[in-house]
XYZ file of C-alpha atoms in Angstrom:
494
model
C 44.219 -41.936 -8.874
C 42.861 -39.466 -6.335
C 46.120 -37.537 -6.517
C 45.876 -37.378 -10.328
C 42.279 -36.151 -10.164
C 43.314 -33.508 -7.627
C 46.154 -32.364 -9.871
C 43.825 -32.193 -12.886
C 41.269 -30.197 -10.882
C 43.997 -27.773 -9.792
C 45.069 -27.342 -13.418
C 41.511 -26.548 -14.500
C 41.164 -23.995 -11.698
C 44.473 -22.398 -12.673
C 43.334 -22.054 -16.270
C 39.989 -20.633 -15.194
C 41.702 -18.172 -12.879
C 44.019 -17.031 -15.691
C 41.015 -16.037 -17.828
C 38.530 -15.021 -15.085
C 40.487 -13.880 -11.990
C 37.819 -13.839 -9.273
C 39.729 -11.279 -7.184
C 38.935 -8.624 -9.803
C 35.298 -8.828 -8.678
C 36.414 -6.592 -5.813
C 35.768 -3.628 -8.117
C 32.017 -4.244 -7.805
C 32.192 -4.138 -4.009
C 32.699 -0.356 -4.162
C 29.310 0.070 -5.808
C 27.706 -2.521 -3.522
C 28.926 -0.412 -0.600
C 27.568 2.817 -2.087
C 24.159 1.362 -2.922
C 23.721 -0.286 0.484
C 24.842 2.876 2.270
C 22.831 5.501 0.389
C 20.153 4.007 -1.874
C 18.787 1.143 0.224
C 17.914 2.013 3.828
C 19.911 -0.094 6.256
C 18.247 -1.169 9.498
C 21.520 -0.282 11.223
C 21.335 3.352 10.093
C 18.144 4.202 12.039
C 16.902 6.046 8.927
C 13.527 5.127 7.496
C 14.313 6.345 3.993
C 17.199 6.517 1.566
C 19.742 9.117 2.633
C 19.942 11.497 -0.356
C 18.424 14.259 1.804
C 20.858 13.759 4.688
C 23.494 16.499 5.282
C 26.200 13.818 5.315
C 25.098 12.711 1.845
C 25.253 16.283 0.560
C 28.835 16.712 1.797
C 29.833 13.282 0.489
C 28.204 13.843 -2.919
C 29.982 17.180 -3.242
C 33.428 15.914 -2.225
C 33.498 12.791 -4.430
C 33.431 14.518 -7.867
C 35.739 17.267 -6.616
C 38.229 14.665 -5.366
C 38.049 12.809 -8.704
C 38.795 15.984 -10.648
C 41.656 16.998 -8.339
C 43.207 13.520 -8.647
C 42.808 13.704 -12.441
C 44.554 17.075 -12.711
C 47.338 16.296 -10.246
C 47.912 12.814 -11.653
C 48.167 13.700 -15.347
C 51.716 12.365 -15.561
C 51.857 10.151 -12.463
C 49.506 7.355 -11.505
C 47.630 7.533 -8.216
C 48.649 3.907 -7.559
C 52.313 4.977 -7.363
C 51.694 7.022 -4.210
C 52.631 5.140 -1.018
C 49.854 4.296 1.421
C 46.921 5.357 -0.769
C 45.742 1.746 -1.298
C 45.367 1.409 2.480
C 43.990 4.891 3.149
C 41.186 4.745 0.544
C 39.203 1.770 1.959
C 39.821 2.972 5.513
C 38.257 6.333 4.673
C 35.168 4.563 3.320
C 34.845 2.340 6.389
C 35.358 5.143 8.894
C 32.799 7.245 7.023
C 30.344 4.320 7.098
C 30.671 3.916 10.859
C 30.168 7.647 11.346
C 27.100 7.647 9.078
C 25.491 4.820 11.033
C 26.334 6.730 14.209
C 24.446 9.787 12.914
C 21.178 7.967 13.533
C 21.959 7.426 17.223
C 23.597 10.718 18.264
C 22.574 14.315 18.813
C 24.131 17.711 19.463
C 27.804 18.301 18.706
C 28.470 14.553 18.500
C 25.912 14.293 15.703
C 27.576 17.206 13.913
C 30.990 15.542 14.214
C 29.609 12.234 12.905
C 28.038 14.061 9.969
C 31.344 15.750 9.115
C 33.380 12.531 9.369
C 30.736 10.576 7.433
C 30.664 13.124 4.613
C 34.446 13.355 4.301
C 35.113 9.619 4.585
C 32.373 8.471 2.230
C 33.177 11.330 -0.152
C 36.945 10.965 -0.533
C 37.268 7.190 -0.113
C 35.321 6.024 -3.202
C 37.061 8.575 -5.448
C 40.439 7.069 -4.576
C 39.215 3.459 -4.772
C 37.544 3.759 -8.203
C 40.630 5.415 -9.732
C 42.971 2.855 -8.146
C 40.962 0.044 -9.714
C 41.086 1.881 -13.030
C 44.899 2.065 -12.795
C 45.018 -1.691 -12.211
C 42.640 -2.551 -15.066
C 44.735 -0.497 -17.489
C 47.646 -2.905 -16.932
C 45.609 -6.097 -17.433
C 44.827 -7.866 -20.722
C 41.892 -6.159 -22.462
C 40.048 -9.432 -23.009
C 40.019 -10.062 -19.235
C 39.065 -6.488 -18.333
C 36.136 -6.443 -20.769
C 34.781 -9.546 -19.039
C 35.556 -8.768 -15.411
C 34.239 -5.202 -15.208
C 30.667 -6.245 -16.131
C 31.033 -9.421 -14.048
C 32.109 -7.406 -10.995
C 28.664 -5.820 -10.848
C 27.313 -9.246 -9.947
C 29.009 -8.638 -6.591
C 27.182 -5.303 -6.432
C 23.914 -7.039 -7.203
C 24.424 -9.655 -4.484
C 25.269 -6.973 -1.943
C 22.127 -5.019 -2.791
C 20.031 -8.180 -2.465
C 21.476 -9.654 0.723
C 22.582 -6.806 3.016
C 19.225 -5.008 3.499
C 17.601 -8.298 4.548
C 20.053 -8.869 7.413
C 19.560 -7.831 11.047
C 20.955 -4.373 11.967
C 24.294 -5.455 13.453
C 25.520 -7.797 10.672
C 24.165 -5.431 7.992
C 26.119 -2.500 9.383
C 29.213 -4.667 9.858
C 29.141 -5.966 6.280
C 28.691 -2.497 4.783
C 31.608 -1.231 6.855
C 33.812 -4.110 5.677
C 32.883 -3.977 1.972
C 35.428 -1.235 1.096
C 38.083 -3.053 3.169
C 37.404 -6.209 1.156
C 37.625 -4.205 -2.080
C 40.983 -2.753 -0.997
C 42.369 -6.178 -0.058
C 41.282 -7.692 -3.376
C 42.836 -4.708 -5.161
C 46.173 -5.345 -3.436
C 45.935 -9.087 -4.141
C 45.125 -8.457 -7.815
C 48.065 -6.088 -8.161
C 50.394 -8.664 -6.627
C 49.037 -11.388 -8.933
C 49.603 -9.143 -11.952
C 53.182 -8.384 -10.891
C 53.867 -12.109 -10.459
C 52.369 -12.987 -13.860
C 49.336 -14.894 -12.530
C 47.062 -12.379 -14.312
C 48.003 -11.755 -17.966
C 49.142 -8.150 -18.582
C 48.066 -5.990 -21.503
C 50.241 -6.523 -24.564
C 51.595 -3.055 -25.385
C 52.759 -4.326 -28.790
C 49.117 -4.609 -29.867
C 48.274 -1.025 -28.895
C 48.563 1.775 -31.428
C 49.407 5.148 -29.834
C 46.863 7.893 -30.489
C 46.732 11.650 -30.334
C 43.313 12.538 -28.934
C 42.207 16.164 -28.867
C 40.928 17.622 -25.592
C 37.578 18.422 -27.228
C 36.930 14.708 -27.888
C 37.564 13.840 -24.235
C 35.463 16.740 -22.965
C 32.553 15.680 -25.176
C 32.516 12.226 -23.625
C 32.866 13.660 -20.107
C 29.959 16.048 -20.785
C 27.798 13.201 -22.125
C 28.372 11.121 -18.976
C 27.576 14.134 -16.764
C 24.316 14.921 -18.606
C 23.145 11.297 -18.588
C 23.740 10.932 -14.846
C 22.114 14.291 -14.068
C 18.970 13.460 -16.029
C 18.814 9.922 -14.664
C 18.969 11.076 -11.041
C 16.574 13.982 -11.500
C 13.955 12.216 -13.643
C 12.259 10.135 -10.881
C 11.347 13.387 -9.095
C 8.981 14.185 -11.984
C 6.682 11.352 -10.909
C 3.709 12.237 -8.731
C 3.768 8.695 -7.302
C 5.950 8.093 -4.251
C 7.327 4.549 -4.001
C 8.205 2.976 -0.681
C 11.879 2.473 0.131
C 11.500 -1.307 -0.240
C 9.947 -1.105 -3.724
C 12.553 1.458 -4.775
C 15.249 -0.959 -3.598
C 13.760 -3.739 -5.729
C 13.791 -1.390 -8.724
C 17.502 -0.753 -8.136
C 18.300 -4.454 -7.991
C 16.241 -5.419 -11.063
C 17.712 -2.545 -13.072
C 21.242 -3.638 -12.194
C 20.405 -7.219 -13.156
C 19.219 -6.129 -16.616
C 22.277 -3.936 -17.115
C 24.731 -6.686 -16.193
C 22.987 -9.152 -18.523
C 22.960 -6.685 -21.424
C 26.584 -5.659 -20.846
C 27.733 -9.281 -20.782
C 25.916 -9.904 -24.073
C 27.568 -6.860 -25.654
C 31.010 -7.925 -24.432
C 30.657 -11.556 -25.549
C 28.891 -11.166 -28.864
C 30.116 -7.854 -30.290
C 33.400 -7.165 -32.047
C 34.564 -4.650 -29.448
C 32.756 -2.633 -26.792
C 32.488 0.976 -27.989
C 30.790 4.231 -27.118
C 28.365 4.072 -30.052
C 27.155 0.643 -28.863
C 26.664 2.064 -25.364
C 24.553 4.941 -26.594
C 22.419 2.724 -28.837
C 21.416 0.296 -26.114
C 20.816 2.870 -23.382
C 18.615 5.033 -25.623
C 15.561 2.762 -25.527
C 15.339 2.230 -21.726
C 16.180 5.868 -21.064
C 13.532 7.268 -23.419
C 10.851 4.799 -22.300
C 11.626 5.612 -18.667
C 11.226 9.357 -19.244
C 7.996 8.878 -21.229
C 6.179 6.847 -18.562
C 7.335 8.867 -15.532
C 4.457 11.412 -15.705
C 1.857 8.616 -15.589
C 0.074 8.562 -12.225
C 0.663 4.872 -11.678
C 2.793 3.016 -9.153
C 3.553 0.375 -11.780
C 4.761 3.030 -14.255
C 6.907 4.661 -11.566
C 8.443 1.299 -10.675
C 9.211 0.419 -14.317
C 10.718 3.876 -14.892
C 13.087 3.416 -11.947
C 14.079 -0.055 -13.182
C 14.908 1.338 -16.627
C 16.875 4.285 -15.263
C 18.881 2.038 -12.943
C 19.626 -0.176 -15.939
C 21.033 2.849 -17.742
C 23.139 3.892 -14.730
C 24.892 0.551 -14.430
C 25.420 0.309 -18.176
C 27.018 3.757 -18.351
C 29.314 2.910 -15.447
C 30.525 -0.302 -17.100
C 31.121 0.981 -20.617
C 32.490 4.434 -19.731
C 35.053 2.785 -17.439
C 36.175 0.568 -20.321
C 36.344 3.577 -22.651
C 38.489 5.768 -20.394
C 40.825 2.893 -19.540
C 41.433 2.191 -23.233
C 41.959 5.890 -23.857
C 44.673 6.015 -21.195
C 46.437 2.999 -22.723
C 46.788 4.744 -26.084
C 47.790 8.263 -25.047
C 50.583 9.896 -23.086
C 48.407 10.910 -20.142
C 47.843 8.669 -17.136
C 44.940 6.356 -16.325
C 44.353 8.436 -13.184
C 43.651 11.445 -15.411
C 41.125 9.791 -17.711
C 39.354 7.612 -15.128
C 39.312 10.581 -12.741
C 37.576 12.740 -15.350
C 35.030 10.010 -16.131
C 34.283 9.261 -12.476
C 34.122 12.984 -11.681
C 31.533 13.483 -14.428
C 29.425 10.566 -13.154
C 29.538 11.583 -9.483
C 29.013 15.235 -10.442
C 25.890 14.264 -12.354
C 24.600 12.371 -9.309
C 25.155 15.436 -7.094
C 23.437 17.865 -9.486
C 20.605 15.458 -10.330
C 19.647 14.746 -6.747
C 20.143 18.422 -5.906
C 17.389 19.289 -8.389
C 14.892 16.837 -6.894
C 13.273 19.300 -4.474
C 12.372 21.802 -7.182
C 11.261 19.079 -9.591
C 8.979 17.436 -7.005
C 7.076 20.715 -6.682
C 6.808 20.825 -10.467
C 5.535 17.222 -10.548
C 2.468 18.165 -8.479
C 0.922 19.444 -11.708
C 0.549 16.778 -14.434
C 0.988 19.254 -17.281
C 4.159 20.690 -15.771
C 5.525 17.194 -15.132
C 4.872 16.188 -18.751
C 6.549 19.349 -20.015
C 9.536 18.731 -17.722
C 9.979 15.197 -19.077
C 9.821 16.529 -22.652
C 12.604 18.991 -21.801
C 14.654 16.111 -20.396
C 14.051 14.111 -23.573
C 15.344 17.066 -25.575
C 18.464 17.330 -23.420
C 19.018 13.597 -23.747
C 18.766 13.883 -27.526
C 21.461 16.557 -27.467
C 23.860 14.083 -25.888
C 23.909 12.279 -29.232
C 25.933 15.253 -30.476
C 28.402 14.818 -27.638
C 28.999 11.072 -27.849
C 31.877 10.351 -30.276
C 30.600 8.434 -33.286
C 34.089 7.155 -34.080
C 35.742 5.371 -31.162
C 39.429 6.017 -31.795
C 40.435 3.663 -28.988
C 39.350 0.694 -31.127
C 41.791 1.343 -33.932
C 44.110 -1.602 -34.404
C 47.860 -1.668 -34.294
C 49.805 -0.088 -37.050
C 50.493 -2.546 -39.819
C 54.079 -3.674 -39.984
C 56.109 -1.940 -42.632
C 56.424 -5.094 -44.675
C 55.748 -3.291 -47.910
C 58.607 -0.864 -47.436
C 61.541 -2.017 -49.457
C 64.855 -0.296 -50.104
C 64.403 3.176 -51.532
C 67.473 2.865 -53.684
C 68.333 0.234 -56.247
C 71.341 -1.897 -55.665
C 72.350 -4.244 -52.916
C 69.194 -3.540 -50.869
C 66.853 -5.223 -53.386
C 68.106 -8.795 -53.032
C 67.902 -8.482 -49.245
C 64.192 -7.512 -49.458
C 63.507 -10.384 -51.857
C 65.311 -12.823 -49.605
C 63.366 -11.626 -46.566
C 60.049 -11.947 -48.427
C 60.951 -15.487 -49.500
C 61.830 -16.389 -45.934
C 58.495 -15.046 -44.658
C 56.632 -16.992 -47.348
C 58.464 -20.165 -46.369
C 57.511 -19.703 -42.694
C 53.848 -19.117 -43.559
C 53.857 -22.119 -45.882
C 55.322 -24.324 -43.154
C 52.786 -23.159 -40.570
C 49.905 -23.621 -43.033
C 51.102 -27.169 -43.664
C 51.102 -27.835 -39.906
C 47.537 -26.514 -39.671
C 46.428 -28.674 -42.587
C 48.017 -31.782 -41.078
C 45.838 -31.372 -37.973
C 42.663 -30.842 -40.017
C 42.040 -27.200 -39.104
C 39.294 -25.371 -40.994
C 39.988 -22.237 -43.054
C 38.966 -19.898 -40.200
C 40.844 -21.949 -37.623
C 43.941 -21.780 -39.848
C 43.713 -17.972 -39.949
C 43.587 -17.810 -36.168
C 46.272 -20.515 -35.881
C 48.682 -18.412 -37.979
C 48.072 -15.324 -35.837
C 48.557 -17.311 -32.627
C 51.813 -18.686 -34.042
C 52.988 -15.085 -34.484
C 52.379 -14.487 -30.783
C 49.350 -12.270 -31.346
C 46.934 -11.708 -28.472
C 43.206 -12.436 -28.529
C 42.206 -8.742 -28.753
C 44.524 -8.370 -31.756
C 42.934 -11.410 -33.430
C 39.461 -10.044 -32.785
C 40.398 -6.708 -34.349
C 42.233 -8.250 -37.330
C 39.480 -10.720 -38.277
C 36.567 -8.622 -36.951
C 35.197 -11.398 -34.755
C 33.520 -11.317 -31.370
C 35.307 -12.392 -28.211
C 33.071 -15.456 -27.901
C 33.777 -16.574 -31.493
C 37.544 -16.216 -31.120
C 37.514 -18.094 -27.809
C 35.519 -20.956 -29.384
C 37.874 -21.256 -32.364
C 40.954 -21.221 -30.125
C 39.464 -23.938 -27.927
C 38.835 -26.114 -31.006
C 42.377 -25.465 -32.279
C 43.898 -26.509 -28.959
C 41.750 -29.653 -28.873
C 42.796 -30.693 -32.394
C 46.468 -30.013 -31.689
C 46.357 -31.676 -28.250
C 47.786 -28.603 -26.496
C 46.631 -26.248 -23.757
C 48.334 -22.874 -24.347
C 49.577 -20.462 -26.984
C 53.177 -21.120 -25.973
C 52.723 -24.837 -26.675
C 51.346 -23.904 -30.115
C 54.390 -21.713 -30.841
C 56.728 -24.499 -29.711
C 54.880 -26.923 -31.988
C 55.267 -24.880 -35.181
C 58.949 -24.136 -34.467
C 59.981 -27.770 -34.226
């Protein structure tokens, strides 16, 4: 009995892993590393404040977007993941840079200068490679899994931001140094699992190729850049200076809201799209900009929470957008994800670079209010950049079932015979569905599953949310007494 229970438990875990592969959470460890290293002061770093004013940060923030753009241009036809050794080199660069950055707080003279150089180069180049490598992996995985795991991976980021700063100096520094190594190992493990079939791959048969003009891509890249620039620069317009601890809490709470909202969008919307992203980030972004000039610590805290919510949301949805774009065009995932990441990191660099000048402006309430109004105007202009029609959500081309023979003669009976055969198959499958007591909607989904269609295809065809489709499929399997789509196909072909 114990052996049977153990076998059943293993089966449940296997099914859960097939739909929610925990190793994909390694993507969020990159952002956990970045937040713990730069945004939340570590006791191990010997810095009292966040490090955006440190020379190592300046070099790192400059190199990251440049590296992303170089990778995008060089890798237009060849994926970064195909280069030997890059999966090992990327996390090592991050870890070496982390050690050097921590060392900056305890060194002086030429040793300090060397640590600053190594820290800037390692923490600048490493994340560019790691983010794009994860993007290359996600592009090969089933869309339904990717749309769940990318938002879920930021839970790992959230946990890192909560736990690491509360640890003593030595374990905190050690964990931050090992976070990119863990991300790299989980990346390699996920790639191996995908190659072995443990993680379902994307079904290329359900993807309709697209021709996307360069202007459409550049508009989206520009929108991401502007949003990140404004989001990083806006807090400088506040005359209230928050302590590093309170600022860290604002980061964590903002990420929590963003993850919750993103999960709701993924589960309960038809498909995640750019228009949905822009709609839900508009309210927190505008409210954050409006309350920044208020001379109140509470207002400053709320503004930072809202802006951090926007940051995480943009990161999640723009990654999904550029991955889908790469799946439907001739150019590589490295190209599209590199452009998107370059725009985001470039916005961070420019936004924080403006903080000094904006803080002087914020000393005068009138000037601060005017500055926030200008930012609101620039944010409104991004609505002209964001594509209103998300071409990546177009379904597969309909099969050419209507096309019959163009000439009269012997071709006509063949078309009629084929149509009769298709009708007979559908009639048989409908009878099977009826015999098991499936509802009208369950029968629709049953027929698509019997054709071998994937869940994303079913969602697009019937215009249902991921959660609704998953619920119907679970009920279908329960009524039929089966556990997989292949068992369903075998059942109808008996």
